[in-house]
Coordinates of C-alpha atoms and ligand atoms in Angstrom, one line a residue:
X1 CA 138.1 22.7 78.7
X2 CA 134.8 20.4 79.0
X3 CA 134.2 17.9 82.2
X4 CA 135.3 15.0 80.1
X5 CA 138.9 16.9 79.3
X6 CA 139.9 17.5 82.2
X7 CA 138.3 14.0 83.7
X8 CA 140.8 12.3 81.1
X9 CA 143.6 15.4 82.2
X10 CA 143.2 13.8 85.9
X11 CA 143.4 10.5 84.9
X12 CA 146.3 10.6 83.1
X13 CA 148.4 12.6 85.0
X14 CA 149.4 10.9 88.3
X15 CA 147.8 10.9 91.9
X16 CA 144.5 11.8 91.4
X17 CA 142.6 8.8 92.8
X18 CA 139.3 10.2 93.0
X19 CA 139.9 12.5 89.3
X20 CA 136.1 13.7 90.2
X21 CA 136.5 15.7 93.2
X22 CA 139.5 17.5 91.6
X23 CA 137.3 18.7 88.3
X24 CA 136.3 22.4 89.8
X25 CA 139.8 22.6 91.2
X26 CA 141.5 21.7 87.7
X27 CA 139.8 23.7 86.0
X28 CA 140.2 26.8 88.1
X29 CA 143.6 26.1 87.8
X30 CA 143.9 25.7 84.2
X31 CA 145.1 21.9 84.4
X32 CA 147.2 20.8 81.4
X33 CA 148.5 17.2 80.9
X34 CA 152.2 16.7 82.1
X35 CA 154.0 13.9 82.2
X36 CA 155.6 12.4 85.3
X37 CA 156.6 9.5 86.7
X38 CA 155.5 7.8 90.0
X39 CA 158.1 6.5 92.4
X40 CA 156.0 4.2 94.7
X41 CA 159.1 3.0 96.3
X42 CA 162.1 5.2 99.0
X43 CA 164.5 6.2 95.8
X44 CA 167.0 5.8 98.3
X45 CA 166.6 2.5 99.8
X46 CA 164.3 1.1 98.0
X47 CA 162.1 0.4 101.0
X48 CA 158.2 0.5 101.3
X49 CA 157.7 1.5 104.5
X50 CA 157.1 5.3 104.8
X51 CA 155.2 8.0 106.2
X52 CA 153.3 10.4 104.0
X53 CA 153.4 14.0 105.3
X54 CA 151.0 15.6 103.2
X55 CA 150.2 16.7 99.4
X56 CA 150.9 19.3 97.2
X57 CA 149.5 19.6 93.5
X58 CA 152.3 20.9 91.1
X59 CA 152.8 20.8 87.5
X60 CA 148.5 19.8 87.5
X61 CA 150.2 16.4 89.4
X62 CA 149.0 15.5 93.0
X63 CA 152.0 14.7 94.7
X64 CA 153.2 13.6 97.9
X65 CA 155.7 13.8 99.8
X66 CA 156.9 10.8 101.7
X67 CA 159.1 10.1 105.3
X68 CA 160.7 6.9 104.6
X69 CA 160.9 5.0 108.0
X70 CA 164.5 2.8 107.5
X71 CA 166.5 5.2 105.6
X72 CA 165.2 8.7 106.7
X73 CA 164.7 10.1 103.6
X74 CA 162.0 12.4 103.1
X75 CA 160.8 12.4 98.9
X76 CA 158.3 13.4 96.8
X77 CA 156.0 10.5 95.3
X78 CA 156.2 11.8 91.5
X79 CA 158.5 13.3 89.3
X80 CA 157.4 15.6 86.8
X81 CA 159.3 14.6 83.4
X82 CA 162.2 16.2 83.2
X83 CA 162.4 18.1 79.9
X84 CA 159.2 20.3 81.1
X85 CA 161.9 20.8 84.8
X86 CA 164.5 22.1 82.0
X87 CA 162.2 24.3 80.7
X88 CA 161.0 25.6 83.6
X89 CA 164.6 26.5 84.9
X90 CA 165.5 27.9 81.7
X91 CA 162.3 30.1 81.4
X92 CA 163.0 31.2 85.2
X93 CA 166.1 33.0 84.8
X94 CA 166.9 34.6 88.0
X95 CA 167.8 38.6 88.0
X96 CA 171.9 38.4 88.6
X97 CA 172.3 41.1 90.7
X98 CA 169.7 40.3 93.2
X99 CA 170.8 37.0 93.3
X100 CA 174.2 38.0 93.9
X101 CA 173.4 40.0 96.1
X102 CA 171.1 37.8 98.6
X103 CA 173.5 35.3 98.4
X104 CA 176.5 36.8 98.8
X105 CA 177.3 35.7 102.4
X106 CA 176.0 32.2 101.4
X107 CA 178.7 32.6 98.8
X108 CA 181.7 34.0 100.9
X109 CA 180.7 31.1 103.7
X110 CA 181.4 28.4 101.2
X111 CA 184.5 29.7 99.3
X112 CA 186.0 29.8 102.6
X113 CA 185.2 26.5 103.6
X114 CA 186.4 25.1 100.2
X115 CA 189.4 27.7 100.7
X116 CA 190.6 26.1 104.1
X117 CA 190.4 22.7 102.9
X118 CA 192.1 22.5 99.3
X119 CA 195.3 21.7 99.0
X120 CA 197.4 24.4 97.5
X121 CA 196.9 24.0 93.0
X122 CA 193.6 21.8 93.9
X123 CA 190.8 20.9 92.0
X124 CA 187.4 22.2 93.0
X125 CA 184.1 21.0 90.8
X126 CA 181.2 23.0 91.8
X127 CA 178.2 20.9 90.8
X128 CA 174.7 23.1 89.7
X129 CA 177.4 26.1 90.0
X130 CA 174.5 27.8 87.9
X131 CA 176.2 31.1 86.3
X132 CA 179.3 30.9 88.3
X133 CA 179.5 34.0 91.2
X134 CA 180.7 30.9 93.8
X135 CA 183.1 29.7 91.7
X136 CA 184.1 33.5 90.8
X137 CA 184.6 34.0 95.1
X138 CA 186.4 31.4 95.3
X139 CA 189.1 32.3 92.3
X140 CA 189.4 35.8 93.3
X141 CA 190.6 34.2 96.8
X142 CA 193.0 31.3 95.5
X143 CA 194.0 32.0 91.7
X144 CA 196.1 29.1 92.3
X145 CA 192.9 26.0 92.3
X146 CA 191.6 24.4 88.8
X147 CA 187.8 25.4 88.8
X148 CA 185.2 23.7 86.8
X149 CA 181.7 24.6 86.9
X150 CA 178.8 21.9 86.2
X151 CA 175.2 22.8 85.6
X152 CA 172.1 21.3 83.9
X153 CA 171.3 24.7 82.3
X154 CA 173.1 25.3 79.0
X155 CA 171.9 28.9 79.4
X156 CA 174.1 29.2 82.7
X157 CA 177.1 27.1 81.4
X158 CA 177.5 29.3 78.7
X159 CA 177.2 32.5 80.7
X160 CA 179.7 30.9 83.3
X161 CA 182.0 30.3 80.3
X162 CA 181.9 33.3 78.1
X163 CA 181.1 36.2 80.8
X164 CA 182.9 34.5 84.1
X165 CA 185.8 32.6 82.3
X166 CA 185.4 29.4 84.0
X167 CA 185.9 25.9 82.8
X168 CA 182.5 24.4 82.4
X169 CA 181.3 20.8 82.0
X170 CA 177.0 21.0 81.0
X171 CA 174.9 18.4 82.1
X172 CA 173.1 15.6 84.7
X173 CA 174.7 13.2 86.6
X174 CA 175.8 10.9 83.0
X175 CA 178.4 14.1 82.4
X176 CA 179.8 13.9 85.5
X177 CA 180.2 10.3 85.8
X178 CA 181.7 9.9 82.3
X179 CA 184.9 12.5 83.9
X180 CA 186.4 9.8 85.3
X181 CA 188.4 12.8 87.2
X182 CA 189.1 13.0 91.0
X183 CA 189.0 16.5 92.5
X184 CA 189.9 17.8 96.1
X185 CA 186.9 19.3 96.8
X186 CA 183.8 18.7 95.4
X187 CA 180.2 21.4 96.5
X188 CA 176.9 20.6 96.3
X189 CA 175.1 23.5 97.8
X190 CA 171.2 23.9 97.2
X191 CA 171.0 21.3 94.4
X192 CA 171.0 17.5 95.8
X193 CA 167.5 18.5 96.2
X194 CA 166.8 18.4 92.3
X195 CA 168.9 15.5 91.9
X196 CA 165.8 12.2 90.4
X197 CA 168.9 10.0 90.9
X198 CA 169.6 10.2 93.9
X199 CA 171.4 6.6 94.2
X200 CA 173.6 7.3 91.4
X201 CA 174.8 10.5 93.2
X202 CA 175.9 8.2 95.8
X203 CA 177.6 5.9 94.3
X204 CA 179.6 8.3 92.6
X205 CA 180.7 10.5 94.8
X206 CA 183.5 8.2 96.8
X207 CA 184.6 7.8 93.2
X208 CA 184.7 11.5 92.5
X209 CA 186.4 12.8 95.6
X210 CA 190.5 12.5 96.5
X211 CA 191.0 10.1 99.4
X212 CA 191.4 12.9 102.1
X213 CA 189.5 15.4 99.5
X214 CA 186.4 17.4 100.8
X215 CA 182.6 17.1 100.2
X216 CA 180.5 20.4 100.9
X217 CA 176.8 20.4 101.1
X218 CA 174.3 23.5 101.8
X219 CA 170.4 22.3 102.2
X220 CA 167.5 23.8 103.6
X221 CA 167.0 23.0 107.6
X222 CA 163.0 23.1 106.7
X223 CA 161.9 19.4 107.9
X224 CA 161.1 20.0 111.6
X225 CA 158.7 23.6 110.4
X226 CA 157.3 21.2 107.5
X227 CA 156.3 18.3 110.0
X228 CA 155.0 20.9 112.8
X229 CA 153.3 23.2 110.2
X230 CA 151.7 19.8 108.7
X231 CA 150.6 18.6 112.1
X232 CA 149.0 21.9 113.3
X233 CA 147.6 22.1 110.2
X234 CA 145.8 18.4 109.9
X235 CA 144.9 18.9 113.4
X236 CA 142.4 22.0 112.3
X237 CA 141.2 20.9 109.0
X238 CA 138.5 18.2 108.2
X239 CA 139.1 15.1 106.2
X240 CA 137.5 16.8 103.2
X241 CA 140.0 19.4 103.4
X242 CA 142.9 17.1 103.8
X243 CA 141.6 15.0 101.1
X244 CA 142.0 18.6 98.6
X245 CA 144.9 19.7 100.3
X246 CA 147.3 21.4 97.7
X247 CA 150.2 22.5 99.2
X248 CA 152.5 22.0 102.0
X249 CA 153.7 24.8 104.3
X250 CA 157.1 25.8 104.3
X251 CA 158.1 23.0 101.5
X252 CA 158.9 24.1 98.2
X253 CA 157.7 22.0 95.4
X254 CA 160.3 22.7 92.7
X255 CA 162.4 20.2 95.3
X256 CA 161.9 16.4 94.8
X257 CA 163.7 16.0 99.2
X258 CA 163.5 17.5 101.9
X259 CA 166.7 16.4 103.9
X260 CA 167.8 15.9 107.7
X261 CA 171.1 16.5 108.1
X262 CA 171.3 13.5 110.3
X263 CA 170.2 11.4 106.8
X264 CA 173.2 13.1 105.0
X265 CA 175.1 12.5 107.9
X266 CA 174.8 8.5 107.9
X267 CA 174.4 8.1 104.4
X268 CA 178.3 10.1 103.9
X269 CA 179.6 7.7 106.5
X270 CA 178.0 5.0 105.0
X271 CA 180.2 5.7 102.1
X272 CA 183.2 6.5 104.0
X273 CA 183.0 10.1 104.7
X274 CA 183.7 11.5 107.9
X275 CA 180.8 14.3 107.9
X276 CA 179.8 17.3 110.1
X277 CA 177.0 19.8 110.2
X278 CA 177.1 23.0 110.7
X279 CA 175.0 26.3 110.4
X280 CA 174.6 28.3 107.2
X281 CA 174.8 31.4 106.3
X282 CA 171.6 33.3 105.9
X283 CA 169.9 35.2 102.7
X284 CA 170.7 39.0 103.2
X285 CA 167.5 41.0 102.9
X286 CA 166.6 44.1 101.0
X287 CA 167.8 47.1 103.2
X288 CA 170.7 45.4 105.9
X289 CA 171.2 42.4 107.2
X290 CA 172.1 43.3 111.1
X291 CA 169.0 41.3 112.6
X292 CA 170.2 38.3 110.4
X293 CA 174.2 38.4 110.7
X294 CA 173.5 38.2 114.9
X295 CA 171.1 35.3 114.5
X296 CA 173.9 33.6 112.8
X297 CA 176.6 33.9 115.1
X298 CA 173.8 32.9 117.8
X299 CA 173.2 30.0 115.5
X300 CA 176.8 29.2 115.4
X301 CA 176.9 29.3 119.3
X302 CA 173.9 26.9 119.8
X303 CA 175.5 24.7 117.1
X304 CA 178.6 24.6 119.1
X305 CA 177.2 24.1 122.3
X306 CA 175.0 21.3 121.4
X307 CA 177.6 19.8 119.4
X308 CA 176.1 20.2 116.0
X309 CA 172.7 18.4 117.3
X310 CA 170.9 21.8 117.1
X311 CA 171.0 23.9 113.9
X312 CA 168.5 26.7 114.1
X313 CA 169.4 28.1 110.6
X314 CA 167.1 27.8 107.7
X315 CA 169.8 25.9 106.0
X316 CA 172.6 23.8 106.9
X317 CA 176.4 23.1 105.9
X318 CA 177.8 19.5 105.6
X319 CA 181.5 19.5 105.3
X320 CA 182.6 15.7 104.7
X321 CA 186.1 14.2 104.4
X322 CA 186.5 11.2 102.6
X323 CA 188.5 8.3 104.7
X324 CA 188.7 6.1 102.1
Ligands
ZN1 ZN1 164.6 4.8 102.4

């Protein structure tokens, strides 16, 4: 690719303000044009008033990701379009086993929480379910609850169906609010962060949810790491180097938030929930998990102790009633 391709490449797709100073850089990395949209405003509450944390270049896009001062909610400046996310995801099928097998306390700690807290012949929708294995937990503990798996991927839907036997239902938020079904419990875990309408999401959810029904949601506990990592990192780099920064510590870029739990925790109450946080789970490593299943229940005693203000997991729980 000549200067004047990728000039036009950097110019076209969004956050390059200076396209020059990015030439080398975009064509080292092979820069293509991608489509994306930029979101100048909080998508949450609409507000202008925001911090940004740093900047990360993904998809040949310069993005960055943004602290919004009213509402709390930390977002990424552009969205890459989102038939070229769907292809990603599809192209970046995950190996099952391994999967299952990381995750599988993850798993257990959320099919007991949804266990506990649906009623007996309750409905549980597991939104981005992917291919099913929480859903699967979950069955194998209560064969008595009506299960229906969501996801975005076609590819996992169908594997969910055909190979798991669950009751699926493919697609983005328009699926789900075209149900018109209320369910007892309804989980989010690890996929509010992909979610471009966040709003919608929302104003759905009360909708979605039995009065007295349950709400659980598992994010990554990243935020504080990001903003110290960011800070010690700014405060050792020259403008220059700030200027071509290209990725952010700790952050992973396929995410379009980076959530505090005390955002999720006003925002459910805001919509009627009574919400608490709690500490999740961690990923089980190759070759035993002892150093990580006592960090938990240190975790859990911290958590406790501190009432919930201090989660020292990498991810978090939100388990939310709704009062309304
Ligand atoms: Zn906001």
């Amino acid at each position: 690719m000549d200067e004047l391709e990728i000039l036009e490449t950097l110019r076209t797709n969004k956050g390059f303000l200076k396209p020059e100073d990015w030439v080398v850089y975009g064509r080292a990395h092979r820069f293509t044009s991608v489509p994306a949209q930029h979101r100048p405003l909080c998508p949450d509450c609409g507000s202008d008033d925001f911090e940004t944390v740093g900047q990360y270049v993904w998809f040949s896009n310069l993005i960055r990701l943004n602290d919004c001062r009213d509402c709390k909610l930390v977002f990424s400046d552009t969205l890459i379009d989102q038939d070229v996310v769907k292809r990603y995801f599809e192209g970046s099928y995950k190996d099952e086993k391994y999967f299952l097998r990381r995750r599988r306390r993850v798993f257990q700690q959320i099919a007991g929480l949804a266990d506990d807290r649906t009623p007996w012949e309750g409905s549980v929708l597991d939104v981005g379910g992917a291919t099913g294995h929480l859903l699967a937990i979950l069955r194998s503990r209560r064969p008595d609850l009506r299960l229906l798996l969501n996801d975005l991927s076609e590819q996992a839907c169908e594997h969910a169906k055909e190979r798991v036997g669950l009751d699926t239902l493919c697609g983005g938020i328009e699926v789900l609010e075209q149900t018109g079904t209320r369910f007892d419990t309804v989980i989010m875990s690890d996929v509010l962060y992909y979610e471009p309408e966040l709003r919608r999401i929302w104003a759905l959810l009360p909708k979605m949810i039995k009065p007295g029904g349950t709400l659980v949601i598992r994010a990554p506990n990243k935020y504080g790491l990001i903003q110290l990592q960011q800070y010690l990192w700014s405060a050792t780099h020259t403008d220059d180097d700030r200027r071509m920064q290209d990725r952010i510590d700790h952050f992973n870029p396929e995410h379009i938030y980076v959530f505090r739990a005390q955002y999720l925790l006003s925002r459910l109450m805001q919509l009627g929930f009574e919400a608490s946080v709690l500490p999740s789970e961690l990923l089980v490593p190759p070759g035993g998990d002892l150093k990580e299943r006592l960090f938990y229940q240190a975790s859990k005693v911290v958590a406790g102790l501190s009432c919930g203000k201090l989660i020292t997991t990498p991810s978090f729980i939100i388990c939310a009633r709704n009062t309304g």
